mmCIF file of C-alpha atoms in Angstrom:
data_model
loop_
_atom_site.group_PDB
_atom_site.id
_atom_site.type_symbol
_atom_site.label_atom_id
_atom_site.label_comp_id
_atom_site.label_asym_id
_atom_site.label_seq_id
_atom_site.Cartn_x
_atom_site.Cartn_y
_atom_site.Cartn_z
ATOM 1 C CA UNK A 188 0.000 0.000 0.000
ATOM 2 C CA UNK A 189 2.797 2.350 0.936
ATOM 3 C CA UNK A 190 4.685 1.373 -2.192
ATOM 4 C CA UNK A 191 1.589 2.062 -4.311
ATOM 5 C CA UNK A 192 1.207 5.417 -2.574
ATOM 6 C CA UNK A 193 4.821 6.392 -3.311
ATOM 7 C CA UNK A 194 4.405 5.215 -6.886
ATOM 8 C CA UNK A 195 1.318 7.395 -7.252
ATOM 9 C CA UNK A 196 3.127 10.383 -5.835
ATOM 10 C CA UNK A 197 6.072 9.751 -8.154
ATOM 11 C CA UNK A 198 3.845 9.499 -11.202
ATOM 12 C CA UNK A 199 2.061 12.688 -10.189
ATOM 13 C CA UNK A 200 5.383 14.492 -9.819
ATOM 14 C CA UNK A 201 6.579 13.237 -13.207
ATOM 15 C CA UNK A 202 3.305 14.301 -14.778
ATOM 16 C CA UNK A 203 3.558 17.763 -13.206
ATOM 17 C CA UNK A 204 7.179 18.086 -14.320
ATOM 18 C CA UNK A 205 6.176 17.059 -17.814
ATOM 19 C CA UNK A 206 3.451 19.673 -17.894
ATOM 20 C CA UNK A 207 5.892 22.321 -16.695
ATOM 21 C CA UNK A 208 8.461 21.314 -19.322
ATOM 22 C CA UNK A 209 5.796 21.188 -22.002
ATOM 23 C CA UNK A 210 4.595 24.652 -21.002
ATOM 24 C CA UNK A 211 8.109 26.045 -21.104
ATOM 25 C CA UNK A 212 8.787 24.300 -24.363
ATOM 26 C CA UNK A 213 5.558 25.748 -25.792
ATOM 27 C CA UNK A 214 6.533 29.316 -24.949
ATOM 28 C CA UNK A 215 9.976 28.769 -26.389
ATOM 29 C CA UNK A 216 8.554 27.357 -29.599
ATOM 30 C CA UNK A 217 6.133 30.318 -29.939
ATOM 31 C CA UNK A 218 8.957 32.802 -29.659
ATOM 32 C CA UNK A 219 11.260 30.969 -32.035
ATOM 33 C CA UNK A 220 8.568 30.244 -34.617
ATOM 34 C CA UNK A 221 7.206 33.828 -34.477
ATOM 35 C CA UNK A 222 9.052 36.863 -35.891
ATOM 36 C CA UNK A 223 11.553 38.678 -33.809
ATOM 37 C CA UNK A 224 10.309 41.933 -32.336
ATOM 38 C CA UNK A 225 9.930 44.341 -35.283
ATOM 39 C CA UNK A 226 12.568 47.021 -35.487
ATOM 40 C CA UNK A 227 11.298 50.523 -35.179
ATOM 41 C CA UNK A 228 10.335 51.914 -38.567
ATOM 42 C CA UNK A 229 13.107 54.131 -39.910
ATOM 43 C CA UNK A 230 12.228 57.781 -39.518
ATOM 44 C CA UNK A 231 11.970 59.727 -42.784
ATOM 45 C CA UNK A 232 14.480 62.421 -43.642
ATOM 46 C CA UNK A 233 12.780 65.738 -42.949
ATOM 47 C CA UNK A 234 13.397 68.573 -45.396
ATOM 48 C CA UNK A 235 11.918 72.006 -44.694
ATOM 49 C CA UNK A 236 10.217 73.918 -47.516
ATOM 50 C CA UNK A 237 9.485 77.632 -46.982
ATOM 51 C CA UNK A 238 7.310 79.694 -49.302
ATOM 52 C CA UNK A 239 5.507 83.038 -49.369
ATOM 53 C CA UNK A 240 1.812 82.237 -49.840
ATOM 54 C CA UNK A 241 -0.783 81.372 -47.157
ATOM 55 C CA UNK A 242 -1.492 77.765 -46.169
ATOM 56 C CA UNK A 243 -3.973 76.004 -48.456
ATOM 57 C CA UNK A 244 -3.818 78.755 -51.067
ATOM 58 C CA UNK A 245 -3.830 77.567 -54.684
ATOM 59 C CA UNK A 246 -0.069 77.994 -54.841
ATOM 60 C CA UNK A 247 0.446 76.090 -51.588
ATOM 61 C CA UNK A 248 -1.712 73.209 -52.844
ATOM 62 C CA UNK A 249 -0.507 73.024 -56.447
ATOM 63 C CA UNK A 250 3.186 73.780 -55.896
ATOM 64 C CA UNK A 251 4.309 73.054 -52.320
ATOM 65 C CA UNK A 252 1.957 70.216 -51.365
ATOM 66 C CA UNK A 253 2.283 68.603 -54.782
ATOM 67 C CA UNK A 254 6.074 68.709 -54.419
ATOM 68 C CA UNK A 255 5.819 67.103 -50.972
ATOM 69 C CA UNK A 256 3.509 64.310 -52.140
ATOM 70 C CA UNK A 257 5.542 63.507 -55.249
ATOM 71 C CA UNK A 258 8.824 63.438 -53.327
ATOM 72 C CA UNK A 259 7.383 61.151 -50.659
ATOM 73 C CA UNK A 260 6.098 58.761 -53.335
ATOM 74 C CA UNK A 261 9.374 58.830 -55.286
ATOM 75 C CA UNK A 262 11.373 57.889 -52.165
ATOM 76 C CA UNK A 263 8.853 55.372 -50.762
ATOM 77 C CA UNK A 264 8.306 57.608 -47.768
ATOM 78 C CA UNK A 265 12.012 58.062 -47.002
ATOM 79 C CA UNK A 266 11.671 61.838 -47.353
ATOM 80 C CA UNK A 267 9.128 64.061 -45.641
ATOM 81 C CA UNK A 268 8.848 67.611 -46.916
ATOM 82 C CA UNK A 269 7.751 69.864 -44.048
ATOM 83 C CA UNK A 270 6.009 72.904 -45.519
ATOM 84 C CA UNK A 271 6.208 76.332 -43.863
ATOM 85 C CA UNK A 272 3.909 78.785 -45.683
ATOM 86 C CA UNK A 273 3.699 82.560 -45.491
ATOM 87 C CA UNK A 274 6.667 83.459 -43.298
ATOM 88 C CA UNK A 275 6.154 80.815 -40.610
ATOM 89 C CA UNK A 276 9.802 79.703 -40.824
ATOM 90 C CA UNK A 277 11.587 82.669 -42.408
ATOM 91 C CA UNK A 278 10.199 86.104 -43.397
ATOM 92 C CA UNK A 279 8.624 85.983 -46.844
ATOM 93 C CA UNK A 280 11.026 88.615 -48.214
ATOM 94 C CA UNK A 281 14.055 86.760 -46.791
ATOM 95 C CA UNK A 282 13.483 83.279 -48.202
ATOM 96 C CA UNK A 283 16.639 83.341 -50.342
ATOM 97 C CA UNK A 284 18.627 84.390 -47.257
ATOM 98 C CA UNK A 285 16.989 81.523 -45.382
ATOM 99 C CA UNK A 286 18.149 79.014 -47.990
ATOM 100 C CA UNK A 287 21.682 80.424 -48.037
ATOM 101 C CA UNK A 288 21.976 80.352 -44.234
ATOM 102 C CA UNK A 289 20.320 76.958 -43.823
ATOM 103 C CA UNK A 290 17.371 78.374 -41.872
ATOM 104 C CA UNK A 291 15.259 76.504 -44.428
ATOM 105 C CA UNK A 292 16.329 73.618 -46.643
ATOM 106 C CA UNK A 293 14.254 74.533 -49.702
ATOM 107 C CA UNK A 294 12.864 77.968 -50.515
ATOM 108 C CA UNK A 295 10.288 79.115 -53.063
ATOM 109 C CA UNK A 296 10.162 82.862 -53.705
ATOM 110 C CA UNK A 297 9.347 85.552 -56.298
ATOM 111 C CA UNK A 298 12.516 87.002 -57.788
ATOM 112 C CA UNK A 299 11.099 90.518 -57.338
ATOM 113 C CA UNK A 300 11.840 90.071 -53.633
ATOM 114 C CA UNK A 301 15.541 89.556 -54.266
ATOM 115 C CA UNK A 302 16.241 92.989 -55.762
ATOM 116 C CA UNK A 303 19.980 93.677 -55.878
ATOM 117 C CA UNK A 304 20.831 90.060 -55.075
ATOM 118 C CA UNK A 305 20.186 88.502 -58.498
ATOM 119 C CA UNK A 306 20.866 91.193 -61.122
ATOM 120 C CA UNK A 307 20.670 88.939 -64.188
ATOM 121 C CA UNK A 308 17.583 87.178 -62.872
ATOM 122 C CA UNK A 309 15.904 90.538 -62.330
ATOM 123 C CA UNK A 310 16.091 91.291 -66.069
ATOM 124 C CA UNK A 311 13.041 89.041 -66.457
ATOM 125 C CA UNK A 312 11.059 91.362 -64.169
ATOM 126 C CA UNK A 313 11.493 94.347 -66.466
ATOM 127 C CA UNK A 314 8.413 95.778 -68.225
ATOM 128 C CA UNK A 315 7.954 95.530 -71.974
ATOM 129 C CA UNK A 316 9.196 91.970 -72.482
ATOM 130 C CA UNK A 317 6.082 90.536 -74.108
ATOM 131 C CA UNK A 318 5.839 86.796 -73.438
ATOM 132 C CA UNK A 319 2.522 85.447 -74.718
ATOM 133 C CA UNK A 320 2.141 82.755 -72.036
ATOM 134 C CA UNK A 321 3.476 81.659 -68.689
ATOM 135 C CA UNK A 322 4.847 78.536 -70.345
ATOM 136 C CA UNK A 323 6.840 80.519 -72.922
ATOM 137 C CA UNK A 324 8.183 82.795 -70.178
ATOM 138 C CA UNK A 325 9.078 79.808 -67.980
ATOM 139 C CA UNK A 326 10.972 77.995 -70.737
ATOM 140 C CA UNK A 327 12.935 81.143 -71.539
ATOM 141 C CA UNK A 328 13.607 81.901 -67.870
ATOM 142 C CA UNK A 329 14.842 78.380 -67.180
ATOM 143 C CA UNK A 330 17.181 78.451 -70.171
ATOM 144 C CA UNK A 331 18.650 81.830 -69.250
ATOM 145 C CA UNK A 332 19.063 81.021 -65.555
ATOM 146 C CA UNK A 333 20.819 77.705 -66.194
ATOM 147 C CA UNK A 334 23.207 79.209 -68.746
ATOM 148 C CA UNK A 335 23.704 82.977 -68.791
ATOM 149 C CA UNK A 336 22.859 83.574 -65.112
ATOM 150 C CA UNK A 337 24.050 80.238 -63.689
ATOM 151 C CA UNK A 338 26.699 81.938 -61.551
ATOM 152 C CA UNK A 339 23.969 83.692 -59.527
ATOM 153 C CA UNK A 340 22.897 80.284 -58.200
ATOM 154 C CA UNK A 341 26.328 78.779 -57.486
ATOM 155 C CA UNK A 342 25.787 79.014 -53.708
ATOM 156 C CA UNK A 343 22.489 77.100 -53.775
ATOM 157 C CA UNK A 344 21.199 74.017 -55.564
ATOM 158 C CA UNK A 345 18.594 75.316 -58.067
ATOM 159 C CA UNK A 346 15.544 73.102 -58.579
ATOM 160 C CA UNK A 347 12.934 75.002 -60.640
ATOM 161 C CA UNK A 348 12.621 78.270 -62.532
ATOM 162 C CA UNK A 349 9.232 79.387 -63.821
ATOM 163 C CA UNK A 350 7.222 82.542 -64.554
ATOM 164 C CA UNK A 351 3.790 84.081 -64.368
ATOM 165 C CA UNK A 352 3.604 85.253 -67.957
ATOM 166 C CA UNK A 353 0.861 87.719 -68.992
ATOM 167 C CA UNK A 354 -1.280 89.605 -66.519
ATOM 168 C CA UNK A 355 -4.138 92.095 -66.701
ATOM 169 C CA UNK A 356 -5.065 95.710 -66.095
ATOM 170 C CA UNK A 357 -8.426 96.114 -64.383
ATOM 171 C CA UNK A 358 -9.794 99.644 -64.031
ATOM 172 C CA UNK A 359 -12.938 101.628 -63.396
ATOM 173 C CA UNK A 360 -12.727 103.329 -66.801
ATOM 174 C CA UNK A 361 -11.666 101.965 -70.190
ATOM 175 C CA UNK A 362 -8.239 102.776 -71.584
ATOM 176 C CA UNK A 363 -8.619 103.891 -75.202
ATOM 177 C CA UNK A 364 -5.662 106.275 -75.314
ATOM 178 C CA UNK A 365 -2.638 107.301 -73.288
ATOM 179 C CA UNK A 366 -4.621 110.359 -72.233
ATOM 180 C CA UNK A 367 -7.021 108.031 -70.422
ATOM 181 C CA UNK A 368 -4.155 106.728 -68.281
ATOM 182 C CA UNK A 369 -2.921 110.203 -67.413
ATOM 183 C CA UNK A 370 -3.753 110.865 -63.787
ATOM 184 C CA UNK A 371 -4.917 107.300 -63.073
ATOM 185 C CA UNK A 372 -3.765 105.892 -59.734
ATOM 186 C CA UNK A 373 -2.836 102.283 -60.504
ATOM 187 C CA UNK A 374 -1.643 99.742 -57.979
ATOM 188 C CA UNK A 375 1.446 97.834 -59.144
ATOM 189 C CA UNK A 376 4.641 96.361 -57.786
ATOM 190 C CA UNK A 377 7.788 98.480 -57.638
ATOM 191 C CA UNK A 378 9.205 97.123 -60.899
ATOM 192 C CA UNK A 379 6.143 97.937 -62.996
ATOM 193 C CA UNK A 380 5.795 101.373 -61.424
ATOM 194 C CA UNK A 381 8.241 102.873 -63.925
ATOM 195 C CA UNK A 382 6.092 101.753 -66.854
ATOM 196 C CA UNK A 383 2.967 103.307 -65.348
ATOM 197 C CA UNK A 384 4.890 106.566 -64.969
ATOM 198 C CA UNK A 385 6.012 106.336 -68.611
ATOM 199 C CA UNK A 386 2.355 106.036 -69.660
ATOM 200 C CA UNK A 387 1.423 109.126 -67.647
ATOM 201 C CA UNK A 388 -0.213 107.320 -64.753
ATOM 202 C CA UNK A 389 0.617 107.352 -61.054
ATOM 203 C CA UNK A 390 1.816 104.045 -59.584
ATOM 204 C CA UNK A 391 0.673 103.141 -56.088
ATOM 205 C CA UNK A 392 2.271 100.380 -54.037
ATOM 206 C CA UNK A 393 0.247 98.694 -51.310
ATOM 207 C CA UNK A 394 -0.401 95.220 -49.956
ATOM 208 C CA UNK A 395 -2.713 93.162 -52.137
ATOM 209 C CA UNK A 396 -5.029 92.771 -49.151
ATOM 210 C CA UNK A 397 -5.608 96.564 -49.137
ATOM 211 C CA UNK A 398 -6.489 96.888 -52.829
ATOM 212 C CA UNK A 399 -10.214 96.056 -52.644
ATOM 213 C CA UNK A 400 -10.974 98.803 -50.125
ATOM 214 C CA UNK A 401 -8.745 101.279 -51.962
ATOM 215 C CA UNK A 402 -10.662 100.613 -55.182
ATOM 216 C CA UNK A 403 -14.022 100.811 -53.425
ATOM 217 C CA UNK A 404 -13.185 104.138 -51.800
ATOM 218 C CA UNK A 405 -11.717 105.613 -54.991
ATOM 219 C CA UNK A 406 -8.213 105.900 -53.546
ATOM 220 C CA UNK A 407 -6.926 104.053 -56.616
ATOM 221 C CA UNK A 408 -8.422 103.639 -60.092
ATOM 222 C CA UNK A 409 -7.062 100.274 -61.105
ATOM 223 C CA UNK A 410 -4.791 97.292 -60.557
ATOM 224 C CA UNK A 411 -1.979 95.948 -62.741
ATOM 225 C CA UNK A 412 -0.738 92.407 -62.122
ATOM 226 C CA UNK A 413 -1.609 88.737 -62.478
ATOM 227 C CA UNK A 414 -5.277 87.746 -62.635
ATOM 228 C CA UNK A 415 -5.346 85.318 -59.715
ATOM 229 C CA UNK A 416 -5.677 87.802 -56.802
ATOM 230 C CA UNK A 417 -8.180 89.875 -58.800
ATOM 231 C CA UNK A 418 -10.458 86.830 -58.857
ATOM 232 C CA UNK A 419 -9.801 85.497 -55.359
ATOM 233 C CA UNK A 420 -10.049 88.912 -53.665
ATOM 234 C CA UNK A 421 -12.945 90.043 -55.895
ATOM 235 C CA UNK A 422 -11.459 93.285 -57.220
ATOM 236 C CA UNK A 423 -13.896 92.875 -60.124
ATOM 237 C CA UNK A 424 -16.718 93.901 -57.755
ATOM 238 C CA UNK A 425 -15.325 97.429 -57.479
ATOM 239 C CA UNK A 426 -14.021 97.922 -61.040
ATOM 240 C CA UNK A 427 -15.626 97.747 -64.469
ATOM 241 C CA UNK A 428 -13.167 96.913 -67.247
ATOM 242 C CA UNK A 429 -10.412 94.336 -67.682
ATOM 243 C CA UNK A 430 -7.872 93.977 -70.476
ATOM 244 C CA UNK A 431 -4.803 91.889 -71.254
ATOM 245 C CA UNK A 432 -1.327 92.962 -70.283
ATOM 246 C CA UNK A 433 1.509 90.845 -71.667
ATOM 247 C CA UNK A 434 4.179 93.492 -71.120
ATOM 248 C CA UNK A 435 5.054 92.246 -67.660
ATOM 249 C CA UNK A 436 6.361 89.081 -66.126
ATOM 250 C CA UNK A 437 7.269 87.735 -62.697
ATOM 251 C CA UNK A 438 9.906 85.090 -62.082
ATOM 252 C CA UNK A 439 9.831 82.404 -59.378
ATOM 253 C CA UNK A 440 12.627 80.222 -58.059
ATOM 254 C CA UNK A 441 12.691 77.013 -56.025
ATOM 255 C CA UNK A 442 16.175 76.288 -54.722
ATOM 256 C CA UNK A 443 17.823 74.205 -52.009
ATOM 257 C CA UNK A 444 20.554 74.792 -49.450
ATOM 258 C CA UNK A 445 23.689 73.358 -51.031
ATOM 259 C CA UNK A 446 25.102 71.797 -47.845
ATOM 260 C CA UNK A 447 21.793 70.083 -47.087
ATOM 261 C CA UNK A 448 21.593 68.710 -50.620
ATOM 262 C CA UNK A 449 25.195 67.460 -50.525
ATOM 263 C CA UNK A 450 24.607 65.753 -47.160
ATOM 264 C CA UNK A 451 21.865 63.513 -48.571
ATOM 265 C CA UNK A 452 22.367 60.006 -49.992
ATOM 266 C CA UNK A 453 22.808 59.874 -53.763
ATOM 267 C CA UNK A 454 19.443 58.181 -54.324
ATOM 268 C CA UNK A 455 17.643 60.926 -52.398
ATOM 269 C CA UNK A 456 19.501 63.634 -54.331
ATOM 270 C CA UNK A 457 18.433 61.980 -57.582
ATOM 271 C CA UNK A 458 14.825 61.758 -56.397
ATOM 272 C CA UNK A 459 14.779 65.475 -55.531
ATOM 273 C CA UNK A 460 16.209 66.431 -58.925
ATOM 274 C CA UNK A 461 13.938 64.050 -60.839
ATOM 275 C CA UNK A 462 10.780 65.159 -59.036
ATOM 276 C CA UNK A 463 11.720 68.825 -59.512
ATOM 277 C CA UNK A 464 12.154 68.411 -63.255
ATOM 278 C CA UNK A 465 9.060 66.227 -63.623
ATOM 279 C CA UNK A 466 6.853 68.748 -61.839
ATOM 280 C CA UNK A 467 8.473 71.683 -63.627
ATOM 281 C CA UNK A 468 7.788 70.138 -67.023
ATOM 282 C CA UNK A 469 4.334 68.674 -66.326
ATOM 283 C CA UNK A 470 2.869 71.242 -63.960
ATOM 284 C CA UNK A 471 4.794 74.295 -62.804
ATOM 285 C CA UNK A 472 5.468 75.898 -66.205
ATOM 286 C CA UNK A 473 1.725 75.733 -66.901
ATOM 287 C CA UNK A 474 0.599 76.763 -63.418
ATOM 288 C CA UNK A 475 0.027 80.460 -64.059
ATOM 289 C CA UNK A 476 -1.583 79.893 -67.465
ATOM 290 C CA UNK A 477 -4.086 77.549 -65.833
ATOM 291 C CA UNK A 478 -4.719 79.938 -62.971
ATOM 292 C CA UNK A 479 -5.046 82.869 -65.390
ATOM 293 C CA UNK A 480 -7.712 81.091 -67.444
ATOM 294 C CA UNK A 481 -9.658 80.090 -64.329
ATOM 295 C CA UNK A 482 -9.402 83.585 -62.835
ATOM 296 C CA UNK A 483 -10.538 85.282 -66.050
ATOM 297 C CA UNK A 484 -13.745 83.227 -66.064
ATOM 298 C CA UNK A 485 -14.544 84.624 -62.626
ATOM 299 C CA UNK A 486 -13.468 88.195 -63.392
ATOM 300 C CA UNK A 487 -15.381 88.474 -66.671
ATOM 301 C CA UNK A 488 -18.571 87.292 -65.009
ATOM 302 C CA UNK A 489 -18.712 90.824 -63.551
ATOM 303 C CA UNK A 490 -16.191 93.058 -65.340
ATOM 304 C CA UNK A 491 -16.314 93.753 -69.083
ATOM 305 C CA UNK A 492 -13.350 92.407 -71.054
ATOM 306 C CA UNK A 493 -12.055 94.595 -73.875
ATOM 307 C CA UNK A 494 -8.909 95.262 -75.917
ATOM 308 C CA UNK A 495 -6.941 98.484 -75.847
ATOM 309 C CA UNK A 496 -6.718 99.788 -79.452
ATOM 310 C CA UNK A 497 -3.709 98.183 -81.158
ATOM 311 C CA UNK A 498 -1.894 101.452 -81.893
ATOM 312 C CA UNK A 499 -2.323 102.639 -78.305
ATOM 313 C CA UNK A 500 -1.170 99.309 -76.912
ATOM 314 C CA UNK A 501 1.938 99.476 -79.117
ATOM 315 C CA UNK A 502 2.706 102.932 -77.730
ATOM 316 C CA UNK A 503 2.478 101.457 -74.239
ATOM 317 C CA UNK A 504 4.787 98.586 -75.223
ATOM 318 C CA UNK A 505 7.331 100.985 -76.735
ATOM 319 C CA UNK A 506 7.397 103.160 -73.631
ATOM 320 C CA UNK A 507 7.740 100.128 -71.355
ATOM 321 C CA UNK A 508 10.369 98.268 -73.390
ATOM 322 C CA UNK A 509 12.740 101.237 -73.083
ATOM 323 C CA UNK A 510 13.036 100.209 -69.435
ATOM 324 C CA UNK A 511 14.692 96.913 -70.449
ATOM 325 C CA UNK A 512 17.497 98.864 -72.123
ATOM 326 C CA UNK A 513 17.682 101.254 -69.183
ATOM 327 C CA UNK A 514 18.175 98.321 -66.813
ATOM 328 C CA UNK A 515 20.717 96.769 -69.190
ATOM 329 C CA UNK A 516 22.710 100.022 -69.115
ATOM 330 C CA UNK A 517 22.655 99.955 -65.305
ATOM 331 C CA UNK A 518 24.142 96.460 -65.348
ATOM 332 C CA UNK A 519 26.752 97.522 -67.922
ATOM 333 C CA UNK A 520 27.810 100.393 -65.651
ATOM 334 C CA UNK A 521 28.489 97.851 -62.899
ATOM 335 C CA UNK A 522 30.725 95.754 -65.132
ATOM 336 C CA UNK A 523 28.014 93.182 -65.861
ATOM 337 C CA UNK A 524 26.762 92.033 -69.268
ATOM 338 C CA UNK A 525 23.463 93.886 -69.314
ATOM 339 C CA UNK A 526 23.275 94.660 -73.030
ATOM 340 C CA UNK A 527 24.204 91.084 -73.849
ATOM 341 C CA UNK A 528 21.471 89.756 -71.581
ATOM 342 C CA UNK A 529 18.850 92.140 -73.001
ATOM 343 C CA UNK A 530 19.712 90.826 -76.478
ATOM 344 C CA UNK A 531 19.403 87.232 -75.229
ATOM 345 C CA UNK A 532 16.080 88.033 -73.562
ATOM 346 C CA UNK A 533 14.579 89.317 -76.805
ATOM 347 C CA UNK A 534 15.881 86.284 -78.679
ATOM 348 C CA UNK A 535 14.240 84.006 -76.120
ATOM 349 C CA UNK A 536 10.938 85.886 -76.418
ATOM 350 C CA UNK A 537 10.916 85.209 -80.166
ATOM 351 C CA UNK A 538 12.067 81.620 -79.715
ATOM 352 C CA UNK A 539 9.480 80.532 -77.163
ATOM 353 C CA UNK A 540 6.550 82.728 -78.215
ATOM 354 C CA UNK A 541 6.673 80.998 -81.600
ATOM 355 C CA UNK A 542 6.812 77.412 -80.316
#
């Protein structure tokens, strides 16, 4: 009886030990047959992108956000473009300085805000040029900046060059002669102010956000510039007539801090360059033409579209185009090749307007 009792105890102990070993063996098998703890997902490389327009504006969506999405896709999520709109990282008139100093990795800015810094680039801001589309202006600008003016971008890594192309003049009264312009107070940027003076008008500089009220109160008589803000800010509600203006142009640059670019792996550098050129060719050079067409539909729903008489318009062109040669002479006086660039500019106008 005692022997049977000991035997029972022994069997029970063996059974318990077996269960313990089986349990341990089971846990061990589960760990070895399962995957090892997953490594933390590699964090993407963050690249800052500063630009001058408000968040979720058309430009923010169609330029900055599109760039971010395309770059993320091209690198399988290895790169995250962090967008800083409207001066949230660097002041909007200091974006080029921000790129040069490394305060931002990529900057997108109008060349009009880099007066004195990019003398050859600024030639494309001069009145009287006469590109017939934003695409033509962009192709010419890109060619000139990557050849004639390449030295102006030696301290950054240039990504995209493109232009606004033609704009509009929207006024309370029609312009049928130069006499009609005489005495008109017309809002423009500083570059175009000289042309308005040459026509006999009075240029007025003010923030775009102030233009509607100034028009409504009769402080100014018209606006000269691209069509987009006229539509979005509804200047057409307080004016009557709108007409084309292909004598003016605005350049835009997207460039990258050179040290940041050089610090990146070769495959990421290639992705940045490839995405830049893809978007430039497929989207950016057409951006302002698309926006112009959309804006004009809105504007002409209220304002009357008309054409300035051809002979009068030619007089305006002649008076404005003199300013190209004046600027060229200024560059010549500083030991730069202003006359040579003015000649190139006119050749590029003919080349790309006729494509």
